[in-house]
Amino acid sequence: MAVQLLVETADLLKCRFARSPLWETVAAVRTLADPRRQAYHQPWLRKLRPELDEEQLAPLLALLPRAGYTPDFLTPPPTGPLAEIEDELARVARTPLTHVRRELHRCLHGAERATPPLPEIAERLLADPARTLARLVTLIRSCWNWLIAPQWPQLRDLLDADIAVRSRQLAEGGLLRTLTELHPTLTWNELGALHIAAPHQTRHPLGGQGLLLLPSAFVWPALTVVVEAPWQPTLIYPARGVGDLWHPSPRPSAPRSLQRLIGRTRAGVLTSLRRPASTSSLARDLGLSPATVSGHLTALRDADLVTRYRVGRTVYYVSSPLGTALTGLPPTHPTPPDTHS
């Protein structure tokens, strides 16, 4: 059994990556309530549990069943690669009420749902779609401020690094390799269909809209597909490195010979760039000021020991082959795509 996405030539030309703070927020709320998603997020959950107010979250949790349909209007696919949370919430707030009513009814009373919601909550949500929509927007904004915003630099770096690696895969192996390495349940057949293992069988032509590829820290271990009109077909997959998100790998010490050559702090910066990192994330990890890190990065780049690339407004640095050779340590994942900045 599988969901089959029928891909045409026009679709191949419109495949793109993006990240969505709105998706991460709603997926984080689902993670709070679903033990199957919590394996990698225990440190994050331990901090949040004392503040958890299930009654406050009840309207949103009622729309996030473990099995069954979730309203797509809660997480419209982003129109650009680097969406901002307020822009995404504004799109949710503009959802036509006929659309809201239809998706609420399907979620709360549809046959796809395994466990029915509490009748009083379902009744309140369906009674006044306009009021429900406004309440959900306010609730999701509160969840963003509580669950995601304090961790967003760390989460954003994870998502951007994933997109950088996938872009490199695309350059080296083409779209087929990129798609089939997103998740073990994804396969491709020679007839031009992307197969996603599922408990049911369905076929959806992309119809020239392309496929939006959205990495997520909170979708693991699942893979989510959005194919319902009017949204662009979207595939949400687990971001690389989510297992280290709250358990960062111990930072290796810079070799003493390298410290004597370029200085202890600069050697520490170079050694930390086995994986891509922004100036702010390096400063956070190394306990240095952004200005200090920026000065060391400039010197390392002038010496061809690091390279950089841009994702939106953020610049990421990674050790060059020469810099990696000097540290004597292997890179933790493939080099990002070469870009001019």
mmCIF file with all atom_site columns, C-alpha atoms in Angstrom, residues 29 31-34 38 48-62 66 118 121 124 135 139 143 146:
data_model
loop_
_atom_site.group_PDB
_atom_site.id
_atom_site.type_symbol
_atom_site.label_atom_id
_atom_site.label_alt_id
_atom_site.label_comp_id
_atom_site.label_asym_id
_atom_site.label_entity_id
_atom_site.label_seq_id
_atom_site.pdbx_PDB_ins_code
_atom_site.Cartn_x
_atom_site.Cartn_y
_atom_site.Cartn_z
_atom_site.occupancy
_atom_site.B_iso_or_equiv
_atom_site.pdbx_formal_charge
_atom_site.auth_seq_id
_atom_site.auth_comp_id
_atom_site.auth_asym_id
_atom_site.auth_atom_id
_atom_site.pdbx_PDB_model_num
ATOM 1  C CA . VAL A 1 29  ? 2.441   20.778 19.735 1.00 0.00 ? 29  VAL A CA 1
ATOM 2  C CA . THR A 1 31  ? 4.967   16.057 19.649 1.00 0.00 ? 31  THR A CA 1
ATOM 3  C CA . LEU A 1 32  ? 3.903   17.148 23.148 1.00 0.00 ? 32  LEU A CA 1
ATOM 4  C CA . ALA A 1 33  ? 0.909   14.788 22.913 1.00 0.00 ? 33  ALA A CA 1
ATOM 5  C CA . ASP A 1 34  ? 2.303   11.897 20.869 1.00 0.00 ? 34  ASP A CA 1
ATOM 6  C CA . GLN A 1 38  ? 9.298   12.123 21.519 1.00 0.00 ? 38  GLN A CA 1
ATOM 7  C CA . LEU A 1 48  ? 8.456   22.278 29.017 1.00 0.00 ? 48  LEU A CA 1
ATOM 8  C CA . ARG A 1 49  ? 6.411   19.780 31.012 1.00 0.00 ? 49  ARG A CA 1
ATOM 9  C CA . PRO A 1 50  ? 6.202   21.921 34.209 1.00 0.00 ? 50  PRO A CA 1
ATOM 10 C CA . GLU A 1 51  ? 4.628   24.693 32.105 1.00 0.00 ? 51  GLU A CA 1
ATOM 11 C CA . LEU A 1 52  ? 2.315   22.437 30.067 1.00 0.00 ? 52  LEU A CA 1
ATOM 12 C CA . ASP A 1 53  ? -1.340  23.505 30.225 1.00 0.00 ? 53  ASP A CA 1
ATOM 13 C CA . GLU A 1 54  ? -3.314  20.828 28.380 1.00 0.00 ? 54  GLU A CA 1
ATOM 14 C CA . GLU A 1 55  ? -6.596  22.684 28.876 1.00 0.00 ? 55  GLU A CA 1
ATOM 15 C CA . GLN A 1 56  ? -5.227  25.725 27.067 1.00 0.00 ? 56  GLN A CA 1
ATOM 16 C CA . LEU A 1 57  ? -3.916  23.549 24.226 1.00 0.00 ? 57  LEU A CA 1
ATOM 17 C CA . ALA A 1 58  ? -7.111  21.452 23.990 1.00 0.00 ? 58  ALA A CA 1
ATOM 18 C CA . PRO A 1 59  ? -8.645  23.255 20.947 1.00 0.00 ? 59  PRO A CA 1
ATOM 19 C CA . LEU A 1 60  ? -5.470  22.771 18.921 1.00 0.00 ? 60  LEU A CA 1
ATOM 20 C CA . LEU A 1 61  ? -4.799  19.223 20.138 1.00 0.00 ? 61  LEU A CA 1
ATOM 21 C CA . ALA A 1 62  ? -8.347  18.265 19.122 1.00 0.00 ? 62  ALA A CA 1
ATOM 22 C CA . ARG A 1 66  ? -2.769  10.620 16.040 1.00 0.00 ? 66  ARG A CA 1
ATOM 23 C CA . LEU A 1 118 ? -14.436 15.384 23.209 1.00 0.00 ? 118 LEU A CA 1
ATOM 24 C CA . ILE A 1 121 ? -14.655 20.792 22.268 1.00 0.00 ? 121 ILE A CA 1
ATOM 25 C CA . ARG A 1 124 ? -17.306 24.811 20.276 1.00 0.00 ? 124 ARG A CA 1
ATOM 26 C CA . ARG A 1 135 ? -8.666  31.705 18.463 1.00 0.00 ? 135 ARG A CA 1
ATOM 27 C CA . LEU A 1 139 ? -3.090  29.974 20.246 1.00 0.00 ? 139 LEU A CA 1
ATOM 28 C CA . CYS A 1 143 ? 2.812   28.189 21.123 1.00 0.00 ? 143 CYS A CA 1
ATOM 29 C CA . TRP A 1 146 ? 6.588   29.295 24.201 1.00 0.00 ? 146 TRP A CA 1
#
